[in-house]
Every structure is written in C-alpha cells, then in structure tokens.
PDB file of C-alpha atoms in Angstrom:
ATOM      1  CA  UNK A 279     107.163  14.925  13.827  1.00 73.00           C
ATOM      2  CA  UNK A 280     107.905  17.954  15.974  1.00 84.00           C
ATOM      3  CA  UNK A 281     108.999  17.031  19.483  1.00 93.00           C
ATOM      4  CA  UNK A 282     107.482  19.220  22.166  1.00 97.00           C
ATOM      5  CA  UNK A 283     109.505  20.032  25.249  1.00 98.00           C
ATOM      6  CA  UNK A 284     107.880  19.335  28.616  1.00 98.00           C
ATOM      7  CA  UNK A 285     109.612  20.501  31.783  1.00 98.00           C
ATOM      8  CA  UNK A 286     108.321  19.294  35.153  1.00 98.00           C
ATOM      9  CA  UNK A 287     109.342  21.465  38.100  1.00 98.00           C
ATOM     10  CA  UNK A 288     110.205  19.454  41.219  1.00 98.00           C
ATOM     11  CA  UNK A 289     111.360  20.388  44.706  1.00 98.00           C
ATOM     12  CA  UNK A 290     111.865  18.740  48.101  1.00 98.00           C
ATOM     13  CA  UNK A 291     108.683  17.163  49.476  1.00 98.00           C
ATOM     14  CA  UNK A 292     106.893  17.287  46.132  1.00 98.00           C
ATOM     15  CA  UNK A 293     104.437  14.413  45.788  1.00 97.00           C
ATOM     16  CA  UNK A 294     105.749  11.582  43.651  1.00 98.00           C
ATOM     17  CA  UNK A 295     102.441  10.891  41.891  1.00 97.00           C
ATOM     18  CA  UNK A 296     102.071  14.568  40.975  1.00 97.00           C
ATOM     19  CA  UNK A 297     105.255  14.089  38.961  1.00 98.00           C
ATOM     20  CA  UNK A 298     104.819  10.503  37.780  1.00 98.00           C
ATOM     21  CA  UNK A 299     101.214  10.875  36.580  1.00 97.00           C
ATOM     22  CA  UNK A 300     101.915  13.542  33.929  1.00 98.00           C
ATOM     23  CA  UNK A 301     105.259  11.954  33.000  1.00 98.00           C
ATOM     24  CA  UNK A 302     103.569   8.601  32.302  1.00 98.00           C
ATOM     25  CA  UNK A 303     100.881  10.213  30.138  1.00 98.00           C
ATOM     26  CA  UNK A 304     103.418  12.062  27.995  1.00 98.00           C
ATOM     27  CA  UNK A 305     105.615   8.968  27.796  1.00 97.00           C
ATOM     28  CA  UNK A 306     102.649   6.873  26.638  1.00 97.00           C
ATOM     29  CA  UNK A 307     101.817   9.473  23.989  1.00 97.00           C
ATOM     30  CA  UNK A 308     105.413   9.418  22.763  1.00 97.00           C
ATOM     31  CA  UNK A 309     105.439   5.623  22.555  1.00 96.00           C
ATOM     32  CA  UNK A 310     102.155   5.460  20.638  1.00 96.00           C
ATOM     33  CA  UNK A 311     103.209   8.239  18.267  1.00 95.00           C
ATOM     34  CA  UNK A 312     106.816   7.185  17.870  1.00 94.00           C
ATOM     35  CA  UNK A 313     107.757  10.647  19.120  1.00 92.00           C
ATOM     36  CA  UNK A 314     105.942  13.733  20.304  1.00 93.00           C
ATOM     37  CA  UNK A 315     107.240  14.788  23.706  1.00 98.00           C
ATOM     38  CA  UNK A 316     110.555  15.049  25.492  1.00 98.00           C
ATOM     39  CA  UNK A 317     109.984  15.208  29.242  1.00 98.00           C
ATOM     40  CA  UNK A 318     112.635  16.456  31.646  1.00 98.00           C
ATOM     41  CA  UNK A 319     112.653  17.277  35.341  1.00 98.00           C
ATOM     42  CA  UNK A 320     114.002  20.609  36.576  1.00 98.00           C
ATOM     43  CA  UNK A 321     114.965  21.651  40.092  1.00 98.00           C
ATOM     44  CA  UNK A 322     116.718  24.554  41.779  1.00 96.00           C
ATOM     45  CA  UNK A 323     120.396  23.886  41.194  1.00 96.00           C
ATOM     46  CA  UNK A 324     119.634  20.878  39.009  1.00 96.00           C
ATOM     47  CA  UNK A 325     120.281  18.398  41.795  1.00 91.00           C
ATOM     48  CA  UNK A 326     118.297  15.625  43.409  1.00 96.00           C
ATOM     49  CA  UNK A 327     115.084  16.249  45.302  1.00 98.00           C
ATOM     50  CA  UNK A 328     113.505  14.039  47.917  1.00 98.00           C
ATOM     51  CA  UNK A 329     109.773  13.515  47.398  1.00 98.00           C
ATOM     52  CA  UNK A 330     107.387  13.375  50.349  1.00 96.00           C
ATOM     53  CA  UNK A 331     107.322   9.564  50.122  1.00 96.00           C
ATOM     54  CA  UNK A 332     111.115   9.414  50.385  1.00 97.00           C
ATOM     55  CA  UNK A 333     111.791   8.541  46.763  1.00 98.00           C
ATOM     56  CA  UNK A 334     114.591  10.647  45.306  1.00 98.00           C
ATOM     57  CA  UNK A 335     114.337  12.157  41.842  1.00 98.00           C
ATOM     58  CA  UNK A 336     117.329  13.305  39.816  1.00 97.00           C
ATOM     59  CA  UNK A 337     116.676  16.473  37.840  1.00 97.00           C
ATOM     60  CA  UNK A 338     117.776  16.800  34.235  1.00 97.00           C
ATOM     61  CA  UNK A 339     117.899  20.593  34.304  1.00 98.00           C
ATOM     62  CA  UNK A 340     118.769  23.496  36.531  1.00 98.00           C
ATOM     63  CA  UNK A 341     115.855  25.941  36.710  1.00 98.00           C
ATOM     64  CA  UNK A 342     118.299  28.833  36.480  1.00 97.00           C
ATOM     65  CA  UNK A 343     119.590  27.819  33.051  1.00 97.00           C
ATOM     66  CA  UNK A 344     116.591  25.978  31.594  1.00 97.00           C
ATOM     67  CA  UNK A 345     114.956  27.407  28.483  1.00 97.00           C
ATOM     68  CA  UNK A 346     111.180  27.991  28.398  1.00 98.00           C
ATOM     69  CA  UNK A 347     109.539  24.743  27.230  1.00 98.00           C
ATOM     70  CA  UNK A 348     106.386  24.153  25.219  1.00 98.00           C
ATOM     71  CA  UNK A 349     104.672  22.865  28.357  1.00 98.00           C
ATOM     72  CA  UNK A 350     105.714  23.729  31.901  1.00 98.00           C
ATOM     73  CA  UNK A 351     104.333  21.442  34.627  1.00 98.00           C
ATOM     74  CA  UNK A 352     104.577  22.334  38.318  1.00 98.00           C
ATOM     75  CA  UNK A 353     104.095  19.484  40.761  1.00 98.00           C
ATOM     76  CA  UNK A 354     102.349  19.840  44.105  1.00 97.00           C
ATOM     77  CA  UNK A 355     103.076  18.190  47.420  1.00 96.00           C
ATOM     78  CA  UNK A 356     103.632  18.855  51.088  1.00 96.00           C
ATOM     79  CA  UNK A 357     106.628  21.029  50.304  1.00 97.00           C
ATOM     80  CA  UNK A 358     104.545  23.584  48.423  1.00 97.00           C
ATOM     81  CA  UNK A 359     104.700  26.184  51.227  1.00 97.00           C
ATOM     82  CA  UNK A 360     108.502  26.291  51.266  1.00 97.00           C
ATOM     83  CA  UNK A 361     108.632  26.212  47.481  1.00 98.00           C
ATOM     84  CA  UNK A 362     106.137  29.081  47.145  1.00 98.00           C
ATOM     85  CA  UNK A 363     108.205  31.043  49.662  1.00 97.00           C
ATOM     86  CA  UNK A 364     111.433  30.572  47.703  1.00 97.00           C
ATOM     87  CA  UNK A 365     111.746  33.869  45.818  1.00 97.00           C
ATOM     88  CA  UNK A 366     114.450  32.536  43.504  1.00 97.00           C
ATOM     89  CA  UNK A 367     112.452  29.460  42.536  1.00 98.00           C
ATOM     90  CA  UNK A 368     109.346  31.582  41.891  1.00 98.00           C
ATOM     91  CA  UNK A 369     111.364  33.971  39.723  1.00 98.00           C
ATOM     92  CA  UNK A 370     112.618  31.048  37.633  1.00 98.00           C
ATOM     93  CA  UNK A 371     109.069  29.733  37.364  1.00 98.00           C
ATOM     94  CA  UNK A 372     107.784  33.142  36.234  1.00 98.00           C
ATOM     95  CA  UNK A 373     110.504  33.383  33.572  1.00 98.00           C
ATOM     96  CA  UNK A 374     109.884  29.899  32.213  1.00 98.00           C
ATOM     97  CA  UNK A 375     106.117  30.364  32.159  1.00 98.00           C
ATOM     98  CA  UNK A 376     106.428  33.662  30.279  1.00 97.00           C
ATOM     99  CA  UNK A 377     107.999  31.825  27.343  1.00 97.00           C
ATOM    100  CA  UNK A 378     106.032  28.572  27.535  1.00 98.00           C
ATOM    101  CA  UNK A 379     103.035  27.799  25.328  1.00 97.00           C
ATOM    102  CA  UNK A 380     101.159  26.495  28.342  1.00 98.00           C
ATOM    103  CA  UNK A 381     101.688  26.155  32.078  1.00 98.00           C
ATOM    104  CA  UNK A 382     100.173  23.343  34.136  1.00 98.00           C
ATOM    105  CA  UNK A 383      99.987  22.820  37.884  1.00 98.00           C
ATOM    106  CA  UNK A 384      99.025  19.678  39.764  1.00 98.00           C
ATOM    107  CA  UNK A 385      97.428  19.802  43.213  1.00 96.00           C
ATOM    108  CA  UNK A 386      99.127  22.379  45.484  1.00 97.00           C
ATOM    109  CA  UNK A 387     101.411  23.357  42.618  1.00 98.00           C
ATOM    110  CA  UNK A 388      98.695  25.983  42.037  1.00 98.00           C
ATOM    111  CA  UNK A 389     100.092  27.918  45.001  1.00 98.00           C
ATOM    112  CA  UNK A 390     103.410  28.314  43.184  1.00 98.00           C
ATOM    113  CA  UNK A 391     101.633  29.592  40.086  1.00 98.00           C
ATOM    114  CA  UNK A 392      99.603  32.003  42.194  1.00 98.00           C
ATOM    115  CA  UNK A 393     102.717  33.265  43.975  1.00 98.00           C
ATOM    116  CA  UNK A 394     104.321  33.863  40.582  1.00 98.00           C
ATOM    117  CA  UNK A 395     101.298  35.936  39.534  1.00 98.00           C
ATOM    118  CA  UNK A 396     100.318  33.438  36.836  1.00 98.00           C
ATOM    119  CA  UNK A 397      96.794  32.918  38.176  1.00 98.00           C
ATOM    120  CA  UNK A 398      95.876  36.570  38.632  1.00 97.00           C
ATOM    121  CA  UNK A 399      92.316  37.154  37.383  1.00 97.00           C
ATOM    122  CA  UNK A 400      92.107  33.557  36.219  1.00 97.00           C
ATOM    123  CA  UNK A 401      89.945  30.610  37.188  1.00 95.00           C
ATOM    124  CA  UNK A 402      91.913  27.828  38.881  1.00 97.00           C
ATOM    125  CA  UNK A 403      91.615  24.818  41.157  1.00 95.00           C
ATOM    126  CA  UNK A 404      93.696  22.752  43.541  1.00 95.00           C
ATOM    127  CA  UNK A 405      93.175  19.826  45.914  1.00 93.00           C
ATOM    128  CA  UNK A 406      89.753  20.177  47.561  1.00 86.00           C
ATOM    129  CA  UNK A 407      91.343  20.392  51.026  1.00 87.00           C
ATOM    130  CA  UNK A 408      93.346  23.469  49.985  1.00 94.00           C
ATOM    131  CA  UNK A 409      90.797  25.404  47.905  1.00 92.00           C
ATOM    132  CA  UNK A 410      89.773  27.689  50.771  1.00 91.00           C
ATOM    133  CA  UNK A 411      93.408  28.424  51.569  1.00 96.00           C
ATOM    134  CA  UNK A 412      94.172  29.249  47.947  1.00 97.00           C
ATOM    135  CA  UNK A 413      91.183  31.598  47.754  1.00 96.00           C
ATOM    136  CA  UNK A 414      92.097  33.324  51.028  1.00 96.00           C
ATOM    137  CA  UNK A 415      95.793  33.652  50.204  1.00 97.00           C
ATOM    138  CA  UNK A 416      95.236  34.879  46.646  1.00 98.00           C
ATOM    139  CA  UNK A 417      91.915  36.762  46.408  1.00 97.00           C
ATOM    140  CA  UNK A 418      92.631  37.674  42.779  1.00 97.00           C
ATOM    141  CA  UNK A 419      92.233  33.982  41.832  1.00 97.00           C
ATOM    142  CA  UNK A 420      88.746  32.654  41.033  1.00 96.00           C
ATOM    143  CA  UNK A 421      89.024  29.261  42.752  1.00 95.00           C
ATOM    144  CA  UNK A 422      86.818  26.474  41.330  1.00 89.00           C
ATOM    145  CA  UNK A 423      86.596  23.821  44.076  1.00 85.00           C
ATOM    146  CA  UNK A 424      84.367  21.398  42.116  1.00 76.00           C
ATOM    147  CA  UNK A 425      86.622  20.953  39.106  1.00 83.00           C
ATOM    148  CA  UNK A 426      89.018  18.125  38.317  1.00 87.00           C
ATOM    149  CA  UNK A 427      90.988  20.618  36.269  1.00 92.00           C
ATOM    150  CA  UNK A 428      90.472  24.156  35.004  1.00 92.00           C
ATOM    151  CA  UNK A 429      91.689  25.483  31.658  1.00 94.00           C
ATOM    152  CA  UNK A 430      91.906  29.274  31.514  1.00 96.00           C
ATOM    153  CA  UNK A 431      93.932  30.665  28.633  1.00 95.00           C
ATOM    154  CA  UNK A 432      97.468  29.223  28.595  1.00 97.00           C
ATOM    155  CA  UNK A 433      97.164  27.975  32.178  1.00 98.00           C
ATOM    156  CA  UNK A 434      95.735  24.636  33.336  1.00 98.00           C
ATOM    157  CA  UNK A 435      95.396  23.788  37.017  1.00 97.00           C
ATOM    158  CA  UNK A 436      94.520  20.299  38.247  1.00 96.00           C
ATOM    159  CA  UNK A 437      92.940  19.240  41.522  1.00 93.00           C
ATOM    160  CA  UNK A 438      94.398  16.535  43.737  1.00 85.00           C
ATOM    161  CA  UNK A 439      97.105  13.979  42.952  1.00 84.00           C
ATOM    162  CA  UNK A 440      95.667  11.680  40.243  1.00 92.00           C
ATOM    163  CA  UNK A 441      94.069  14.650  38.501  1.00 93.00           C
ATOM    164  CA  UNK A 442      97.542  15.286  37.102  1.00 96.00           C
ATOM    165  CA  UNK A 443      96.724  12.382  34.794  1.00 96.00           C
ATOM    166  CA  UNK A 444      93.412  13.975  33.797  1.00 93.00           C
ATOM    167  CA  UNK A 445      94.954  17.320  32.917  1.00 96.00           C
ATOM    168  CA  UNK A 446      97.834  15.687  31.022  1.00 97.00           C
ATOM    169  CA  UNK A 447      95.349  13.678  28.963  1.00 95.00           C
ATOM    170  CA  UNK A 448      93.613  16.980  28.183  1.00 93.00           C
ATOM    171  CA  UNK A 449      96.932  18.407  26.973  1.00 96.00           C
ATOM    172  CA  UNK A 450      97.568  15.374  24.760  1.00 96.00           C
ATOM    173  CA  UNK A 451      94.027  15.623  23.385  1.00 93.00           C
ATOM    174  CA  UNK A 452      94.599  19.286  22.581  1.00 93.00           C
ATOM    175  CA  UNK A 453      97.892  18.499  20.838  1.00 95.00           C
ATOM    176  CA  UNK A 454      97.092  15.216  19.065  1.00 95.00           C
ATOM    177  CA  UNK A 455      93.343  14.614  19.224  1.00 92.00           C
ATOM    178  CA  UNK A 456      90.841  12.641  21.266  1.00 88.00           C
ATOM    179  CA  UNK A 457      91.663   9.253  19.727  1.00 91.00           C
ATOM    180  CA  UNK A 458      95.198   9.256  21.111  1.00 94.00           C
ATOM    181  CA  UNK A 459      94.070  10.566  24.504  1.00 92.00           C
ATOM    182  CA  UNK A 460      91.421   7.850  24.661  1.00 90.00           C
ATOM    183  CA  UNK A 461      93.990   5.191  23.741  1.00 93.00           C
ATOM    184  CA  UNK A 462      96.307   6.357  26.546  1.00 95.00           C
ATOM    185  CA  UNK A 463      93.437   6.457  29.045  1.00 91.00           C
ATOM    186  CA  UNK A 464      92.489   2.905  28.100  1.00 91.00           C
ATOM    187  CA  UNK A 465      96.094   1.734  28.462  1.00 93.00           C
ATOM    188  CA  UNK A 466      96.379   3.398  31.871  1.00 93.00           C
ATOM    189  CA  UNK A 467      92.941   2.063  32.928  1.00 88.00           C
ATOM    190  CA  UNK A 468      91.572   5.517  33.745  1.00 85.00           C
ATOM    191  CA  UNK A 469      88.680   7.646  32.480  1.00 75.00           C
ATOM    192  CA  UNK A 470      89.440  10.029  29.626  1.00 72.00           C
ATOM    193  CA  UNK A 471      86.869  12.301  31.278  1.00 69.00           C
ATOM    194  CA  UNK A 472      85.863  11.049  34.679  1.00 68.00           C
ATOM    195  CA  UNK A 473      82.220  11.579  35.685  1.00 56.00           C
ATOM    196  CA  UNK A 474      81.382  14.285  38.180  1.00 53.00           C
ATOM    197  CA  UNK A 475      83.845  16.629  39.818  1.00 54.00           C
ATOM    198  CA  UNK A 476      85.587  16.880  43.131  1.00 53.00           C
ATOM    199  CA  UNK A 477      82.079  16.920  44.591  1.00 53.00           C
ATOM    200  CA  UNK A 478      82.394  13.120  44.436  1.00 45.00           C
ATOM    201  CA  UNK A 479      84.399  13.413  47.634  1.00 56.00           C
ATOM    202  CA  UNK A 480      82.547  12.643  50.839  1.00 60.00           C
ATOM    203  CA  UNK A 481      80.220  15.262  52.291  1.00 62.00           C
ATOM    204  CA  UNK A 482      81.556  14.311  55.732  1.00 60.00           C
ATOM    205  CA  UNK A 483      85.139  15.206  54.793  1.00 57.00           C
ATOM    206  CA  UNK A 484      84.006  18.649  53.752  1.00 60.00           C
ATOM    207  CA  UNK A 485      81.951  19.422  56.856  1.00 66.00           C
ATOM    208  CA  UNK A 486      83.543  21.675  59.433  1.00 67.00           C
ATOM    209  CA  UNK A 487      83.376  20.586  63.105  1.00 74.00           C
ATOM    210  CA  UNK A 488      80.452  22.122  65.013  1.00 80.00           C
ATOM    211  CA  UNK A 489      80.625  23.307  68.606  1.00 82.00           C
ATOM    212  CA  UNK A 490      76.985  22.823  69.585  1.00 88.00           C
ATOM    213  CA  UNK A 491      76.354  19.297  70.872  1.00 90.00           C
ATOM    214  CA  UNK A 492      72.674  19.259  69.896  1.00 92.00           C
ATOM    215  CA  UNK A 493      73.538  20.288  66.348  1.00 93.00           C
ATOM    216  CA  UNK A 494      76.329  17.728  66.218  1.00 88.00           C
ATOM    217  CA  UNK A 495      73.855  15.035  67.313  1.00 90.00           C
ATOM    218  CA  UNK A 496      71.472  16.157  64.573  1.00 93.00           C
ATOM    219  CA  UNK A 497      74.186  15.781  61.933  1.00 91.00           C
ATOM    220  CA  UNK A 498      74.928  12.282  63.217  1.00 86.00           C
ATOM    221  CA  UNK A 499      71.253  11.342  62.937  1.00 91.00           C
ATOM    222  CA  UNK A 500      71.053  12.664  59.375  1.00 92.00           C
ATOM    223  CA  UNK A 501      73.954  10.385  58.479  1.00 87.00           C
ATOM    224  CA  UNK A 502      72.472   7.368  60.280  1.00 86.00           C
ATOM    225  CA  UNK A 503      68.860   7.805  59.095  1.00 91.00           C
ATOM    226  CA  UNK A 504      68.836   9.687  55.775  1.00 93.00           C
ATOM    227  CA  UNK A 505      65.203   8.740  55.152  1.00 94.00           C
ATOM    228  CA  UNK A 506      64.044  10.506  58.319  1.00 95.00           C
ATOM    229  CA  UNK A 507      62.053  13.715  58.467  1.00 96.00           C
ATOM    230  CA  UNK A 508      64.768  16.315  58.152  1.00 96.00           C
ATOM    231  CA  UNK A 509      62.698  19.164  56.845  1.00 96.00           C
ATOM    232  CA  UNK A 510      63.750  22.552  58.181  1.00 97.00           C
ATOM    233  CA  UNK A 511      60.635  22.882  60.433  1.00 97.00           C
ATOM    234  CA  UNK A 512      61.213  19.394  61.900  1.00 97.00           C
ATOM    235  CA  UNK A 513      64.893  20.059  62.599  1.00 97.00           C
ATOM    236  CA  UNK A 514      64.105  23.490  64.050  1.00 97.00           C
ATOM    237  CA  UNK A 515      61.570  21.968  66.449  1.00 96.00           C
ATOM    238  CA  UNK A 516      64.105  19.392  67.562  1.00 95.00           C
ATOM    239  CA  UNK A 517      66.542  22.144  68.531  1.00 96.00           C
ATOM    240  CA  UNK A 518      63.749  24.331  70.000  1.00 96.00           C
ATOM    241  CA  UNK A 519      64.416  27.142  67.523  1.00 96.00           C
ATOM    242  CA  UNK A 520      62.343  29.115  65.076  1.00 97.00           C
ATOM    243  CA  UNK A 521      62.863  27.992  61.498  1.00 96.00           C
ATOM    244  CA  UNK A 522      64.558  31.288  60.635  1.00 96.00           C
ATOM    245  CA  UNK A 523      66.938  31.176  63.596  1.00 96.00           C
ATOM    246  CA  UNK A 524      67.688  27.498  62.968  1.00 96.00           C
ATOM    247  CA  UNK A 525      68.511  28.103  59.290  1.00 96.00           C
ATOM    248  CA  UNK A 526      70.870  30.949  60.154  1.00 96.00           C
ATOM    249  CA  UNK A 527      72.548  28.978  62.943  1.00 95.00           C
ATOM    250  CA  UNK A 528      72.915  25.812  60.850  1.00 95.00           C
ATOM    251  CA  UNK A 529      74.379  27.666  57.879  1.00 94.00           C
ATOM    252  CA  UNK A 530      76.813  29.595  60.075  1.00 92.00           C
ATOM    253  CA  UNK A 531      78.022  26.534  61.991  1.00 91.00           C
ATOM    254  CA  UNK A 532      78.033  23.913  59.229  1.00 90.00           C
ATOM    255  CA  UNK A 533      78.920  26.114  56.274  1.00 89.00           C
ATOM    256  CA  UNK A 534      75.990  25.118  54.070  1.00 90.00           C
ATOM    257  CA  UNK A 535      72.207  25.527  54.275  1.00 94.00           C
ATOM    258  CA  UNK A 536      70.164  22.806  56.056  1.00 96.00           C
ATOM    259  CA  UNK A 537      68.365  21.755  52.880  1.00 95.00           C
ATOM    260  CA  UNK A 538      71.580  21.456  50.870  1.00 93.00           C
ATOM    261  CA  UNK A 539      73.281  19.513  53.659  1.00 93.00           C
ATOM    262  CA  UNK A 540      70.444  17.000  53.905  1.00 96.00           C
ATOM    263  CA  UNK A 541      70.461  16.568  50.130  1.00 95.00           C
ATOM    264  CA  UNK A 542      74.210  15.957  50.137  1.00 91.00           C
ATOM    265  CA  UNK A 543      73.878  13.460  52.974  1.00 92.00           C
ATOM    266  CA  UNK A 544      71.163  11.563  51.110  1.00 94.00           C
ATOM    267  CA  UNK A 545      73.246  11.504  47.931  1.00 92.00           C
ATOM    268  CA  UNK A 546      76.172  10.222  49.998  1.00 88.00           C
ATOM    269  CA  UNK A 547      74.031   7.399  51.385  1.00 90.00           C
ATOM    270  CA  UNK A 548      72.661   6.614  47.927  1.00 92.00           C
ATOM    271  CA  UNK A 549      76.160   6.460  46.477  1.00 86.00           C
ATOM    272  CA  UNK A 550      77.108   3.782  48.978  1.00 82.00           C
ATOM    273  CA  UNK A 551      74.037   1.684  48.174  1.00 88.00           C
ATOM    274  CA  UNK A 552      74.528   2.043  44.428  1.00 87.00           C
ATOM    275  CA  UNK A 553      78.188   1.070  44.662  1.00 77.00           C
ATOM    276  CA  UNK A 554      77.285  -2.148  46.480  1.00 78.00           C
ATOM    277  CA  UNK A 555      74.340  -2.990  44.207  1.00 82.00           C
ATOM    278  CA  UNK A 556      71.619  -2.715  46.846  1.00 85.00           C
ATOM    279  CA  UNK A 557      67.935  -2.125  46.101  1.00 87.00           C
ATOM    280  CA  UNK A 558      65.373   0.386  47.330  1.00 93.00           C
ATOM    281  CA  UNK A 559      67.785   3.308  47.166  1.00 95.00           C
ATOM    282  CA  UNK A 560      65.126   5.983  46.618  1.00 96.00           C
ATOM    283  CA  UNK A 561      63.098   4.953  49.658  1.00 95.00           C
ATOM    284  CA  UNK A 562      66.015   4.109  51.945  1.00 95.00           C
ATOM    285  CA  UNK A 563      67.734   7.422  51.334  1.00 95.00           C
ATOM    286  CA  UNK A 564      64.713   9.666  51.802  1.00 95.00           C
ATOM    287  CA  UNK A 565      64.135  10.787  48.233  1.00 96.00           C
ATOM    288  CA  UNK A 566      60.470  11.300  47.456  1.00 93.00           C
ATOM    289  CA  UNK A 567      60.836   9.899  43.945  1.00 95.00           C
ATOM    290  CA  UNK A 568      63.380   8.611  41.453  1.00 95.00           C
ATOM    291  CA  UNK A 569      63.221  11.962  39.671  1.00 96.00           C
ATOM    292  CA  UNK A 570      64.044  13.811  42.897  1.00 96.00           C
ATOM    293  CA  UNK A 571      67.067  11.561  43.390  1.00 96.00           C
ATOM    294  CA  UNK A 572      68.156  12.047  39.782  1.00 95.00           C
ATOM    295  CA  UNK A 573      68.071  15.818  40.136  1.00 95.00           C
ATOM    296  CA  UNK A 574      69.986  15.673  43.418  1.00 94.00           C
ATOM    297  CA  UNK A 575      72.712  13.521  41.827  1.00 93.00           C
ATOM    298  CA  UNK A 576      73.037  15.931  38.930  1.00 91.00           C
ATOM    299  CA  UNK A 577      73.374  18.880  41.318  1.00 89.00           C
ATOM    300  CA  UNK A 578      75.877  17.227  43.637  1.00 86.00           C
ATOM    301  CA  UNK A 579      77.868  14.906  41.348  1.00 84.00           C
ATOM    302  CA  UNK A 580      77.138  16.044  37.826  1.00 82.00           C
ATOM    303  CA  UNK A 581      75.940  12.573  36.759  1.00 85.00           C
ATOM    304  CA  UNK A 582      72.595  10.738  37.126  1.00 92.00           C
ATOM    305  CA  UNK A 583      72.290   7.726  39.479  1.00 92.00           C
ATOM    306  CA  UNK A 584      72.281   5.179  36.649  1.00 90.00           C
ATOM    307  CA  UNK A 585      75.567   6.469  35.255  1.00 86.00           C
ATOM    308  CA  UNK A 586      77.095   6.578  38.720  1.00 84.00           C
ATOM    309  CA  UNK A 587      76.021   2.986  39.436  1.00 83.00           C
ATOM    310  CA  UNK A 588      77.372   1.721  36.131  1.00 80.00           C
ATOM    311  CA  UNK A 589      80.765   3.354  36.597  1.00 72.00           C
ATOM    312  CA  UNK A 590      81.356   2.831  40.298  1.00 65.00           C
ATOM    313  CA  UNK A 591      79.554  -0.371  41.243  1.00 63.00           C
ATOM    314  CA  UNK A 592      81.975  -2.800  42.893  1.00 53.00           C
ATOM    315  CA  UNK A 593      82.557  -6.176  41.280  1.00 47.00           C
ATOM    316  CA  UNK A 594      82.115  -8.102  44.530  1.00 43.00           C
TER     317      UNK A 594
END
C-alpha cells in the first residue's frame, strides 16, 4: 500500500483541535488500513509551538526544508493574524502547496491560504464569525458562509474547529472510499456528513447590535413570542413607519430582511422545542402549517424538521 504524506502546518496560538481533529482521522484510517498515511507536523524553524490552549506541540519538520506532501493541512487558531503576516511562513506555505496534491485549511487557516494566493478566484469558507472578515480582506475569494467545508479544485477549506474532522473524512473518502470514512466516523462518534450547514448556528449570534431602542425591543419580542403577529405591516405600525421605510430600516440595521429574520427566529424557537421533545411546535412557533415549517427548515438548515428532531433530540 502506498503511504501518503500529510503535513500539518502549526504555529504559535494555533488551535489544538484544528490540529488534533485531522490528525486523529488520518491516524484512524492508517490503523484500519494497516497503513495509508504518514502525518507529520511542520513549523517555522522546526521547533515547538504553543497552542492557544497552552499545550505545546513538537514539530517533526522545518517548513524551510520540508518537501511538498500529498496533503498539506493548515491549522487555524487565534494566532492566524500573526501567521498570515509572516512573509517567510507564507512563502514556505506557497511552495509546499504548489507541489502538493491537495491543500486543506481548518477554520482561520483559510486566511493563510488566502494570503498565499491559494484561494484566488476560488470558493472557500472559514469559521462563521470570520467569514465577513475573509471576504473583506480578500475580495477575490468567493466566501461560502453556510458550508461546513468547501472543495474547489485541489483546495479544501473547512469552517470552524470540529469541521477539520469533517473535511479530513472527506479526504479519506476521496482516497479510500465511503466505507472506510463511514467506519472512522462511527469510531469517532461523529457524522460522516452532518445535516445542515453552519446555518445551524444561532440566529442571535449572527445578528448585529442595533442602535434604535424601539427596533431592539421588537427583536426581543420576536424572540420571546415567535407565534405573534410579526408581519411587515404589523411591525411597521408598531414603529410608526410606512412598510417601505420599515423594511429598508430593518434590513439596514439588522442585516437581513424582516421576513427572513422572523423566519429564522421561528426556526430557532422550533429547534429548541424539537431538541427537547416538546409538542405543538408548529403552533407555538408561529408557522401557519407543518408544510410552512418544513420549507423554512429546509431554507435555513438544509434538513426537514423530522430529520432535525431525530438527529438532535436530547436523551433526557
């Protein structure tokens, strides 16, 4: 069996799980196959790095002398800004990627790939909290904020933290087939393909702060009473605005249209009820019918309510 070389690029303040997740997937594949991958860590100078959690990692290779591997993995973490600003590190990364069969980033590791020019005119993703920054900093990158990982040519970019496991399973599946990837996922107690995308994250986390107190109060009421009358005319009357002016103001301040925000809020409320096994979700969350709720779930999460309930319902 041919052994494929995997090099994981690490640096100070990289996130430990961004490194450990992919390493564990490739190690599991190697154990099941009796070979397959040789994984090594590489750093500038080949010395130790201190991860953001304080755990120290000892590199196997010096980036300056490392040969291009079959798969190059770039970890993310809080140190990504300094790493992306290190011209020597980026030059090494560019050289290694030019000879690698594939290049993978995890989380904010995408910024290093972008700085190296490896994402130019490609689709890519990163942690949901950094997608806007990636798009603003590198306008030649087509950022996909709702993806767990994006595969564009020889480059794969993964979203936040644990998505390094998802993208590594995709690599193993590409190399050795779905059966092995599924076996590893089962052993690691994770989904081979998790349902939905990063849109599973809370609507509240993605909402920008608003300056207008009346609008802020309205958002609070939508969260507290999702079944209320939150049609655009009703909300406009509450704020003493015309429907047109209200829609423009809401979209400008909140970052999404009123109708889409209300739908997301209702899906958020429904998720909570489904996870805890409660009844009357359609009525309590303001959906006119089960079909309306199903369509909203598909738009926002990519899965229907029944699938979401079955996969995420708590055991107690």
